[in-house]
Structures are given as structure tokens and as C-alpha cells.
mmCIF file of C-alpha atoms in Angstrom:
data_model
loop_
_atom_site.group_PDB
_atom_site.id
_atom_site.type_symbol
_atom_site.label_atom_id
_atom_site.label_comp_id
_atom_site.label_asym_id
_atom_site.label_seq_id
_atom_site.Cartn_x
_atom_site.Cartn_y
_atom_site.Cartn_z
ATOM 1 C CA UNK A 22 -2.519 1.375 21.773
ATOM 2 C CA UNK A 23 0.563 0.810 20.022
ATOM 3 C CA UNK A 24 0.652 1.863 15.978
ATOM 4 C CA UNK A 25 2.090 -0.241 13.271
ATOM 5 C CA UNK A 26 3.252 1.204 10.319
ATOM 6 C CA UNK A 27 2.152 -0.152 6.839
ATOM 7 C CA UNK A 28 3.087 -0.629 3.607
ATOM 8 C CA UNK A 29 1.301 -1.221 0.199
ATOM 9 C CA UNK A 30 1.820 -4.731 -0.738
ATOM 10 C CA UNK A 31 -0.374 -4.345 -4.112
ATOM 11 C CA UNK A 32 -3.559 -4.288 -5.597
ATOM 12 C CA UNK A 33 -5.647 -7.122 -7.419
ATOM 13 C CA UNK A 34 -8.841 -7.305 -9.332
ATOM 14 C CA UNK A 35 -11.214 -9.140 -7.156
ATOM 15 C CA UNK A 36 -12.260 -12.237 -8.882
ATOM 16 C CA UNK A 37 -15.908 -12.504 -6.897
ATOM 17 C CA UNK A 38 -16.927 -8.752 -7.598
ATOM 18 C CA UNK A 39 -17.060 -7.296 -10.384
ATOM 19 C CA UNK A 40 -15.425 -3.510 -10.573
ATOM 20 C CA UNK A 41 -13.878 -4.511 -7.410
ATOM 21 C CA UNK A 42 -10.286 -4.637 -6.248
ATOM 22 C CA UNK A 43 -8.330 -5.854 -3.503
ATOM 23 C CA UNK A 44 -5.848 -3.324 -1.887
ATOM 24 C CA UNK A 45 -3.322 -5.240 0.537
ATOM 25 C CA UNK A 46 -1.678 -3.624 2.892
ATOM 26 C CA UNK A 47 1.430 -5.442 4.835
ATOM 27 C CA UNK A 48 2.874 -4.685 8.221
ATOM 28 C CA UNK A 49 6.672 -3.526 7.965
ATOM 29 C CA UNK A 50 7.866 -5.681 10.468
ATOM 30 C CA UNK A 51 5.763 -8.871 10.514
ATOM 31 C CA UNK A 52 4.083 -11.119 8.119
ATOM 32 C CA UNK A 53 0.312 -9.848 8.570
ATOM 33 C CA UNK A 54 -1.583 -8.316 5.809
ATOM 34 C CA UNK A 55 -4.706 -6.090 5.834
ATOM 35 C CA UNK A 56 -6.719 -6.329 2.843
ATOM 36 C CA UNK A 57 -9.384 -3.709 1.818
ATOM 37 C CA UNK A 58 -11.673 -4.201 -1.075
ATOM 38 C CA UNK A 59 -12.017 -0.338 -3.167
ATOM 39 C CA UNK A 60 -13.699 0.756 -5.979
ATOM 40 C CA UNK A 61 -12.211 1.062 -9.507
ATOM 41 C CA UNK A 62 -11.652 4.505 -9.732
ATOM 42 C CA UNK A 63 -9.576 4.356 -6.228
ATOM 43 C CA UNK A 64 -7.558 1.451 -7.312
ATOM 44 C CA UNK A 65 -6.693 3.410 -10.393
ATOM 45 C CA UNK A 66 -5.351 6.326 -8.346
ATOM 46 C CA UNK A 67 -3.245 4.370 -5.955
ATOM 47 C CA UNK A 68 -1.604 2.568 -9.272
ATOM 48 C CA UNK A 69 -0.815 6.002 -10.756
ATOM 49 C CA UNK A 70 0.361 6.872 -7.577
ATOM 50 C CA UNK A 71 2.616 4.058 -6.927
ATOM 51 C CA UNK A 72 3.873 3.019 -10.876
ATOM 52 C CA UNK A 73 4.931 6.962 -11.556
ATOM 53 C CA UNK A 74 5.146 5.993 -15.404
ATOM 54 C CA UNK A 75 1.441 6.472 -15.976
ATOM 55 C CA UNK A 76 1.217 10.462 -15.989
ATOM 56 C CA UNK A 77 -2.577 11.698 -16.939
ATOM 57 C CA UNK A 78 -2.809 14.646 -18.841
ATOM 58 C CA UNK A 79 -4.911 16.479 -16.469
ATOM 59 C CA UNK A 80 -4.872 16.227 -12.451
ATOM 60 C CA UNK A 81 -7.145 13.081 -10.870
ATOM 61 C CA UNK A 82 -9.335 14.266 -7.791
ATOM 62 C CA UNK A 83 -6.217 13.463 -5.274
ATOM 63 C CA UNK A 84 -3.829 15.319 -7.658
ATOM 64 C CA UNK A 85 -6.022 18.254 -7.436
ATOM 65 C CA UNK A 86 -6.003 17.835 -3.594
ATOM 66 C CA UNK A 87 -2.263 17.839 -3.591
ATOM 67 C CA UNK A 88 -1.969 20.881 -5.878
ATOM 68 C CA UNK A 89 -4.545 22.580 -3.526
ATOM 69 C CA UNK A 90 -2.781 21.564 -0.210
ATOM 70 C CA UNK A 91 0.655 22.673 -1.843
ATOM 71 C CA UNK A 92 -0.741 25.708 -2.714
ATOM 72 C CA UNK A 93 -1.970 26.832 0.856
ATOM 73 C CA UNK A 94 0.979 25.176 2.450
ATOM 74 C CA UNK A 95 -0.860 22.222 4.243
ATOM 75 C CA UNK A 96 0.966 18.868 4.157
ATOM 76 C CA UNK A 97 -0.388 15.439 5.276
ATOM 77 C CA UNK A 98 1.940 14.071 8.299
ATOM 78 C CA UNK A 99 0.510 10.735 8.207
ATOM 79 C CA UNK A 100 -2.579 8.459 7.574
ATOM 80 C CA UNK A 101 -4.122 6.110 10.451
ATOM 81 C CA UNK A 102 -6.391 3.642 9.979
ATOM 82 C CA UNK A 103 -8.215 3.819 13.403
ATOM 83 C CA UNK A 104 -11.108 2.019 13.404
ATOM 84 C CA UNK A 105 -13.134 -1.120 12.044
ATOM 85 C CA UNK A 106 -16.593 -1.235 12.707
ATOM 86 C CA UNK A 107 -18.930 -4.098 10.919
ATOM 87 C CA UNK A 108 -16.105 -5.053 8.145
ATOM 88 C CA UNK A 109 -15.714 -1.032 7.516
ATOM 89 C CA UNK A 110 -12.048 0.864 7.687
ATOM 90 C CA UNK A 111 -12.351 4.341 9.157
ATOM 91 C CA UNK A 112 -9.184 6.500 8.669
ATOM 92 C CA UNK A 113 -7.910 9.966 9.350
ATOM 93 C CA UNK A 114 -5.464 12.475 7.685
ATOM 94 C CA UNK A 115 -3.021 13.812 9.897
ATOM 95 C CA UNK A 116 -2.466 17.546 8.331
ATOM 96 C CA UNK A 117 -0.148 20.414 9.442
ATOM 97 C CA UNK A 118 -0.363 23.812 8.153
ATOM 98 C CA UNK A 119 1.449 26.928 9.983
ATOM 99 C CA UNK A 120 2.597 24.348 12.751
ATOM 100 C CA UNK A 121 -1.205 23.751 13.735
ATOM 101 C CA UNK A 122 -2.229 20.129 13.353
ATOM 102 C CA UNK A 123 -5.582 19.030 12.169
ATOM 103 C CA UNK A 124 -7.248 15.728 11.987
ATOM 104 C CA UNK A 125 -9.679 14.912 8.962
ATOM 105 C CA UNK A 126 -11.710 12.199 8.502
ATOM 106 C CA UNK A 127 -11.170 10.296 5.362
ATOM 107 C CA UNK A 128 -12.178 6.859 3.453
ATOM 108 C CA UNK A 129 -9.589 4.427 3.493
ATOM 109 C CA UNK A 130 -8.544 4.360 -0.094
ATOM 110 C CA UNK A 131 -8.683 8.195 -0.284
ATOM 111 C CA UNK A 132 -6.540 8.487 2.524
ATOM 112 C CA UNK A 133 -3.972 5.936 1.022
ATOM 113 C CA UNK A 134 -4.262 7.436 -2.247
ATOM 114 C CA UNK A 135 -3.434 11.107 -0.823
ATOM 115 C CA UNK A 136 -0.637 9.737 1.794
ATOM 116 C CA UNK A 137 1.192 8.063 -1.656
ATOM 117 C CA UNK A 138 1.013 11.819 -3.128
ATOM 118 C CA UNK A 139 2.392 13.297 0.122
ATOM 119 C CA UNK A 140 4.659 10.306 0.556
ATOM 120 C CA UNK A 141 3.150 10.098 4.108
ATOM 121 C CA UNK A 142 3.464 6.692 6.447
ATOM 122 C CA UNK A 143 0.315 4.861 6.762
ATOM 123 C CA UNK A 144 -0.454 3.189 10.139
ATOM 124 C CA UNK A 145 -3.083 1.407 11.801
ATOM 125 C CA UNK A 146 -3.208 0.284 15.565
ATOM 126 C CA UNK A 147 -2.161 -3.087 16.831
ATOM 127 C CA UNK A 148 -5.644 -4.412 17.860
ATOM 128 C CA UNK A 149 -6.999 -3.499 14.380
ATOM 129 C CA UNK A 150 -4.544 -5.518 12.739
ATOM 130 C CA UNK A 151 -4.682 -8.317 15.213
ATOM 131 C CA UNK A 152 -8.491 -8.633 14.438
ATOM 132 C CA UNK A 153 -8.476 -8.296 10.541
ATOM 133 C CA UNK A 154 -5.034 -9.059 9.801
ATOM 134 C CA UNK A 155 -4.481 -12.175 7.683
ATOM 135 C CA UNK A 156 -1.008 -14.230 6.580
ATOM 136 C CA UNK A 157 -1.009 -14.692 2.879
ATOM 137 C CA UNK A 158 1.692 -16.874 1.966
ATOM 138 C CA UNK A 159 1.634 -16.238 -1.716
ATOM 139 C CA UNK A 160 0.058 -14.229 -4.398
ATOM 140 C CA UNK A 161 -2.332 -17.220 -5.210
ATOM 141 C CA UNK A 162 -3.869 -16.896 -1.891
ATOM 142 C CA UNK A 163 -5.150 -13.619 -2.770
ATOM 143 C CA UNK A 164 -8.499 -14.630 -3.353
ATOM 144 C CA UNK A 165 -8.897 -15.078 0.633
ATOM 145 C CA UNK A 166 -8.175 -11.595 0.925
ATOM 146 C CA UNK A 167 -11.276 -10.711 -1.267
ATOM 147 C CA UNK A 168 -13.586 -12.855 1.010
ATOM 148 C CA UNK A 169 -12.123 -11.539 4.252
ATOM 149 C CA UNK A 170 -12.162 -7.854 2.997
ATOM 150 C CA UNK A 171 -15.580 -8.101 1.259
ATOM 151 C CA UNK A 172 -17.741 -6.176 3.520
ATOM 152 C CA UNK A 173 -15.076 -2.900 3.220
ATOM 153 C CA UNK A 174 -16.781 -1.731 -0.446
ATOM 154 C CA UNK A 175 -16.149 1.787 -0.351
ATOM 155 C CA UNK A 176 -17.246 2.606 -3.761
ATOM 156 C CA UNK A 177 -19.381 0.516 -6.398
ATOM 157 C CA UNK A 178 -18.023 0.684 -9.762
ATOM 158 C CA UNK A 179 -19.418 -0.573 -12.997
ATOM 159 C CA UNK A 180 -19.075 -4.234 -13.789
ATOM 160 C CA UNK A 181 -16.087 -4.946 -15.852
ATOM 161 C CA UNK A 182 -14.860 -8.066 -17.989
ATOM 162 C CA UNK A 183 -11.278 -7.769 -18.348
ATOM 163 C CA UNK A 184 -10.233 -11.060 -19.308
ATOM 164 C CA UNK A 185 -11.629 -10.460 -22.860
ATOM 165 C CA UNK A 186 -9.465 -7.159 -23.202
ATOM 166 C CA UNK A 187 -6.202 -9.433 -21.324
ATOM 167 C CA UNK A 188 -6.507 -11.951 -24.356
ATOM 168 C CA UNK A 189 -6.784 -9.094 -26.967
ATOM 169 C CA UNK A 190 -3.517 -7.878 -25.443
ATOM 170 C CA UNK A 191 -1.777 -10.842 -26.136
ATOM 171 C CA UNK A 192 -1.881 -10.558 -29.821
ATOM 172 C CA UNK A 193 -0.393 -7.341 -29.772
ATOM 173 C CA UNK A 194 3.225 -6.416 -30.801
ATOM 174 C CA UNK A 195 5.258 -4.387 -28.223
ATOM 175 C CA UNK A 196 5.188 -1.176 -30.615
ATOM 176 C CA UNK A 197 1.300 -1.721 -30.713
ATOM 177 C CA UNK A 198 1.025 -1.956 -26.999
ATOM 178 C CA UNK A 199 2.988 1.052 -26.368
ATOM 179 C CA UNK A 200 0.965 2.830 -28.762
ATOM 180 C CA UNK A 201 -2.110 1.612 -27.110
ATOM 181 C CA UNK A 202 -0.675 2.690 -23.725
ATOM 182 C CA UNK A 203 -0.189 6.298 -25.033
ATOM 183 C CA UNK A 204 -3.841 6.271 -26.528
ATOM 184 C CA UNK A 205 -5.325 5.181 -23.021
ATOM 185 C CA UNK A 206 -3.412 7.764 -21.318
ATOM 186 C CA UNK A 207 -4.455 10.157 -23.585
ATOM 187 C CA UNK A 208 -8.115 9.394 -23.454
ATOM 188 C CA UNK A 209 -8.153 9.273 -19.067
ATOM 189 C CA UNK A 210 -8.721 5.302 -19.415
ATOM 190 C CA UNK A 211 -6.445 4.361 -16.586
ATOM 191 C CA UNK A 212 -7.758 1.010 -15.861
ATOM 192 C CA UNK A 213 -6.844 0.009 -19.487
ATOM 193 C CA UNK A 214 -3.482 1.658 -19.149
ATOM 194 C CA UNK A 215 -2.893 -0.477 -16.002
ATOM 195 C CA UNK A 216 -3.590 -3.670 -18.218
ATOM 196 C CA UNK A 217 -1.392 -2.536 -21.170
ATOM 197 C CA UNK A 218 1.254 -1.735 -18.986
ATOM 198 C CA UNK A 219 0.936 -5.199 -17.195
ATOM 199 C CA UNK A 220 1.594 -6.996 -20.251
ATOM 200 C CA UNK A 221 4.361 -4.671 -21.258
ATOM 201 C CA UNK A 222 5.805 -5.838 -18.112
ATOM 202 C CA UNK A 223 5.471 -9.241 -18.820
ATOM 203 C CA UNK A 224 7.336 -8.994 -22.171
ATOM 204 C CA UNK A 225 10.453 -7.205 -20.720
#
């Protein structure tokens, strides 16, 4: 079976499931995208690894794993989403230490969070993309991604109501937003930090 390389298209808040997020993976040489619904913690960890402008004062779980692996000369060479059963994606970390390769089972959200920290490529098999891939022409069609990815709930997060917080942010000055961003990061409230960061980006 041939492997297809994927890239991260983005993460969006689910409009259909409180506390859930949609991670959108896109094939690098094609138009299909693979939506996976993940929990808030995993979404925050992936978003922080992507943006790189939010630095947590203490390491998150995936950062700790990366630090541990670095200390013992373990590298993650690649991530493969290798199976899809009853709407659940299964992934493997291909690791190497002292030129010995090992395969470690992992949840897809954790595997991708680690792939970002190791700058490791993400792959899936063509038959999985044929089965679960979708064509999303525009961002306003992302709600369809949630519907198709709904069975792959990997982590149940507490209910959230981001719309009220977003409305409050619109009334703050840029200086207040920057202070709020710093405070959110110091408090390790990365979900709030992400919303504040997005509001700051809109004004640049």
C-alpha cells in the first residue's frame, strides 16, 4: 500500500460538539483533506507547536516527552496513520535510537502533536484517504468536516462557550489584548491565549 504525505491545514472549534476541535489534515499532492475531531487539550498542544509564538512557562505533556526523548537520543522519524476502524483512526510513531527502529502505538492527536515537535513527516495510506478523505473547497465548509469526523472523539473535554469570550475581546484595546495574552500564557490557559492571539492577528 502506498503512503500519502499529509500536512496540517488547521484547527477549528467544533460548532456541533462542545469542547471539541476539528484537526484538518491535507494531502500535500492533492485536494483531499482528512478531518479528525480531537479534544481541547490535544488541540491546544498542536496549536502551540504550530504557532511557536506562545511559549508555556512549563512544558506540556508533549513537550516533556520531547525533552525526555532528546535526553536519551530517541528521535521520532515519522508518524503513520495506519488504520481506520469504526470511525477511529489508529497511528504509529516510527522511532529510532542507536540506529534501531521501533514502532510505537499512539493516538492520532498525540502522534501529530509529537510529529510537530520532532519536525517529523505525517503519512497515511492511500486506502484510508480514499475512504475518509473529503474535498473542502472553502473554510465555511469546515462544519462538514465535523460531521464526517464525529466518530473519532479521542478525548472528552469540558463544555466551552467561546462566543461570549470572543465578544468581550472585541471591546479591548490592542494593549489590553497583549496584556491579556501574557496573563493567559502565565496562567497556562492556552485556549484563552489562542482566542486572544487570533483577535490580535485580526487587527494587524
